[in-house]
Protein backbone atom coordinates (compact mmCIF):
# COMPACT_ATOMS: atom_id res chain seq x y z
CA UNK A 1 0.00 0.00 0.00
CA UNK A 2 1.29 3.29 -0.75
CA UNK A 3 -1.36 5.66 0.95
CA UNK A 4 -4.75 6.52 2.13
CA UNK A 5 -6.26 8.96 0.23
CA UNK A 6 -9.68 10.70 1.76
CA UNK A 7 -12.82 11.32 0.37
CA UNK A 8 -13.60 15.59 0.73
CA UNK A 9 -16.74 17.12 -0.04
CA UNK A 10 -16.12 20.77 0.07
CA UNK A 11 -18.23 23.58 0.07
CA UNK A 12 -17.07 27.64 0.30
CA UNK A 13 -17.18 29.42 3.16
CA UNK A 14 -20.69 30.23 4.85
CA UNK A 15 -22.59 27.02 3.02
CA UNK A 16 -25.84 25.98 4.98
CA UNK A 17 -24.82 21.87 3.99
CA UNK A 18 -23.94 19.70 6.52
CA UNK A 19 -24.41 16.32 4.88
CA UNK A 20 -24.51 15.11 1.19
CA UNK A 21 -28.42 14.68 0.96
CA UNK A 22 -28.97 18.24 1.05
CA UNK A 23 -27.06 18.98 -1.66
CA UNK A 24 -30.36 18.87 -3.98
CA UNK A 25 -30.01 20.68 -7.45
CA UNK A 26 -26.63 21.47 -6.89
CA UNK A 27 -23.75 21.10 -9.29
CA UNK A 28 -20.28 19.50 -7.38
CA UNK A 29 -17.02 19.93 -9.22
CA UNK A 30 -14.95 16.61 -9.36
CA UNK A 31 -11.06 17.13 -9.32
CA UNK A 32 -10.00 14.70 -11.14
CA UNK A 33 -13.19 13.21 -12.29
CA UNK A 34 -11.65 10.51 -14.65
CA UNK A 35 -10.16 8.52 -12.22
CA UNK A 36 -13.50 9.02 -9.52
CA UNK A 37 -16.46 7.73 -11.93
CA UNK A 38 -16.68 5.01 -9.64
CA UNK A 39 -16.58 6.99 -6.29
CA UNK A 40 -19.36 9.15 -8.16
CA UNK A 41 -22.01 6.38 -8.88
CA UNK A 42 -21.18 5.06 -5.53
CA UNK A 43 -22.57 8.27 -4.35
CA UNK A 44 -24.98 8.73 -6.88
CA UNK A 45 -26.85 5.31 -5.90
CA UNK A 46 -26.43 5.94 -2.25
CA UNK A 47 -27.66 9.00 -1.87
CA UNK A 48 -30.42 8.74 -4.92
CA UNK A 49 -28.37 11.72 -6.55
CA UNK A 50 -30.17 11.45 -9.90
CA UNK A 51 -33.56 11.79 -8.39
CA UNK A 52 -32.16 14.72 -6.27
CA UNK A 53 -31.09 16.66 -9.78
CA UNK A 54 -27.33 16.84 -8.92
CA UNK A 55 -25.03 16.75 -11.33
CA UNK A 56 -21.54 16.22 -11.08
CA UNK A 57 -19.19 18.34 -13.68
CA UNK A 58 -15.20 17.83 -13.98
CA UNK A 59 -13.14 20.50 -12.72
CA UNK A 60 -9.49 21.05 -13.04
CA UNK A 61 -7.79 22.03 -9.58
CA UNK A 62 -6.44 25.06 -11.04
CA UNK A 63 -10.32 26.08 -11.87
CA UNK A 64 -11.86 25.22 -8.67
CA UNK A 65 -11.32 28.66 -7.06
CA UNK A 66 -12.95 30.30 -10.18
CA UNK A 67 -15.67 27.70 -10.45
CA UNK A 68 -16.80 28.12 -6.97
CA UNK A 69 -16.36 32.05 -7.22
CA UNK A 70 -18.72 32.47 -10.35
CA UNK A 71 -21.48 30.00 -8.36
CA UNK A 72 -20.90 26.93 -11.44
CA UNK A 73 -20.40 24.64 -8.42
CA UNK A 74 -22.04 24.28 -4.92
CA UNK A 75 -19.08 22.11 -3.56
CA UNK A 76 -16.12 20.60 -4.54
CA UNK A 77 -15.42 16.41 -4.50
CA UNK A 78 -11.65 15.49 -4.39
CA UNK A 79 -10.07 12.46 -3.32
CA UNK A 80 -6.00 13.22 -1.34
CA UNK A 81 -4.19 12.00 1.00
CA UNK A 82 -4.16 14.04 4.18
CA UNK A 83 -0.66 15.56 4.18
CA UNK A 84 0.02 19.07 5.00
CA UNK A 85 1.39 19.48 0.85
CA UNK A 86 -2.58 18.57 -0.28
CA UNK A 87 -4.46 20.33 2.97
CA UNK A 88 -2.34 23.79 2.17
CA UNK A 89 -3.45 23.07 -2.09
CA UNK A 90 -6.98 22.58 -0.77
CA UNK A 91 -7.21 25.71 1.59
CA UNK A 92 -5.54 27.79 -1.35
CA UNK A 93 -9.15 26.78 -3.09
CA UNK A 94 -11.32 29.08 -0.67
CA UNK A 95 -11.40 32.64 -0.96
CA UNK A 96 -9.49 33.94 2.25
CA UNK A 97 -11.86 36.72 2.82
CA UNK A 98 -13.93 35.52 5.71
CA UNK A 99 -13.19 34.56 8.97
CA UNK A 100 -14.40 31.35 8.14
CA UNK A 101 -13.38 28.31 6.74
CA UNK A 102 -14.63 25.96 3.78
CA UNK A 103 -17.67 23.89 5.23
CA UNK A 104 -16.76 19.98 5.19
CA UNK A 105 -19.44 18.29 3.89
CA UNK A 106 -20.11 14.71 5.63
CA UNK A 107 -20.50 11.28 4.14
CA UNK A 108 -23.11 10.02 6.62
CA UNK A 109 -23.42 6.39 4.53
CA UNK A 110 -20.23 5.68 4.71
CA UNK A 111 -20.53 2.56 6.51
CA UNK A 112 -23.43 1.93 4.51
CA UNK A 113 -21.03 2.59 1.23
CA UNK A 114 -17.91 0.61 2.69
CA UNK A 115 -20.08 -2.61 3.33
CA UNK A 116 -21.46 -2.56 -0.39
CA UNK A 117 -17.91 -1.36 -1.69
CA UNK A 118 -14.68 -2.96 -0.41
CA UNK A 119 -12.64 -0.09 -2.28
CA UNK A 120 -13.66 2.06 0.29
CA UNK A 121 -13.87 2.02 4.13
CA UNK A 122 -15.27 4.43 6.55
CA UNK A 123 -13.21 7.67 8.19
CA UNK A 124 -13.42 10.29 10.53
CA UNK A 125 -11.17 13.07 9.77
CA UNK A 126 -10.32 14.73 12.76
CA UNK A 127 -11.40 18.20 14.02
CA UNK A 128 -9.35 20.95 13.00
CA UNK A 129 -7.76 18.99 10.16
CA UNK A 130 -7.70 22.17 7.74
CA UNK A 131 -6.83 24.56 10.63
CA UNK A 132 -8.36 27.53 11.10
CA UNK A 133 -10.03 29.68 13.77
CA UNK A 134 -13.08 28.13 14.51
CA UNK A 135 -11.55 24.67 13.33
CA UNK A 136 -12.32 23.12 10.32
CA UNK A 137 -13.76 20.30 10.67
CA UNK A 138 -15.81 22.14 13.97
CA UNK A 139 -15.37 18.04 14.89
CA UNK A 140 -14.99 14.70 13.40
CA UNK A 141 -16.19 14.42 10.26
CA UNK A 142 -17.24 11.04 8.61
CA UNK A 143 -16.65 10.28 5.24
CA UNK A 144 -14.82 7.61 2.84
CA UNK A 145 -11.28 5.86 2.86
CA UNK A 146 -9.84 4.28 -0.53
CA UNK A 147 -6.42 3.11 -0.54
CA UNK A 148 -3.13 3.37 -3.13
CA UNK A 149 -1.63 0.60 -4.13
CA UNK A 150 1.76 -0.52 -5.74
CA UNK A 151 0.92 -3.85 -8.28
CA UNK A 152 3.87 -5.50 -9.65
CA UNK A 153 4.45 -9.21 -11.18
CA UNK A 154 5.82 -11.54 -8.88
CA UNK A 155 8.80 -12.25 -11.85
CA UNK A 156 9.84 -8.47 -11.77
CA UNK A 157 13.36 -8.36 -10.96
CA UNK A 158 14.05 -6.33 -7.44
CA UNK A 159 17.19 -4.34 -8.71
């Protein structure tokens, strides 16, 4: 295994969402949506998505900022490890304007999710993971697990 890598669901400052069912009619950016198609119909059925007119819309990292800005995107899905390198890309997302911080968006199904889907497993990312004054998360936050790992044939020569 080479890392854990945490499901975020991230909304801009001042967002009245605390968990993924109320994100009716809204628009969520993927960062790298290509490689999370899965993670997105895992959602999708979970949460009855469809039904709930949400549509999910790939979104480069270097256009989240703007996307969020001009209101194409209620929240932002991205899938990182939880190293201090991605947490410092992810809080350079969020206008620094206000006092407060992005609103983390919880996974509430995600032991539901992790029992269907063995890829993932359920998490609680800590309070205060993206810093901040109040912290951000205000306290644990559940949400999804996946894991990285490093495939090789066994007749691969170790040099």
């Amino acid at each position: 295994m080479l890392a854990h890598a945490t499901v975020l669901l991230v909304a801009p400052p001042g967002a009245a969402i605390s968990d993924v069912a109320e994100l009716k009619r809204a628009t969520i950016g993927v960062i790298g949506a290509e490689a999370n198609q899965k993670l997105i119909k895992v959602l999708t059925d979970e949460y009855d998505l469809t039904r709930a007119g949400v549509t999910f819309k790939p979104l480069a990292p270097a256009d989240a900022r703007r996307a969020l800005d001009a209101k194409e995107v209620r929240a932002i899905l991205l899938v990182m490890p939880l190293t201090e390198k991605y947490l410092s890309l992810l809080r350079n997302v969020f206008s620094r304007t206000t006092r407060a911080g992005p609103v983390m968006i919880a996974i509430e199904s995600a032991g539901a999710i992790a029992e269907k889907e063995r890829a993932y497993e359920s998490f609680d990312v800590p309070k205060g993971t993206l810093r901040g004054s109040p912290p951000v998360p205000a306290d644990d936050l559940t949400t999804l697990q996946t894991s990285f790992y490093l495939v090789a044939q066994k007749k691969l020569g170790m040099t």
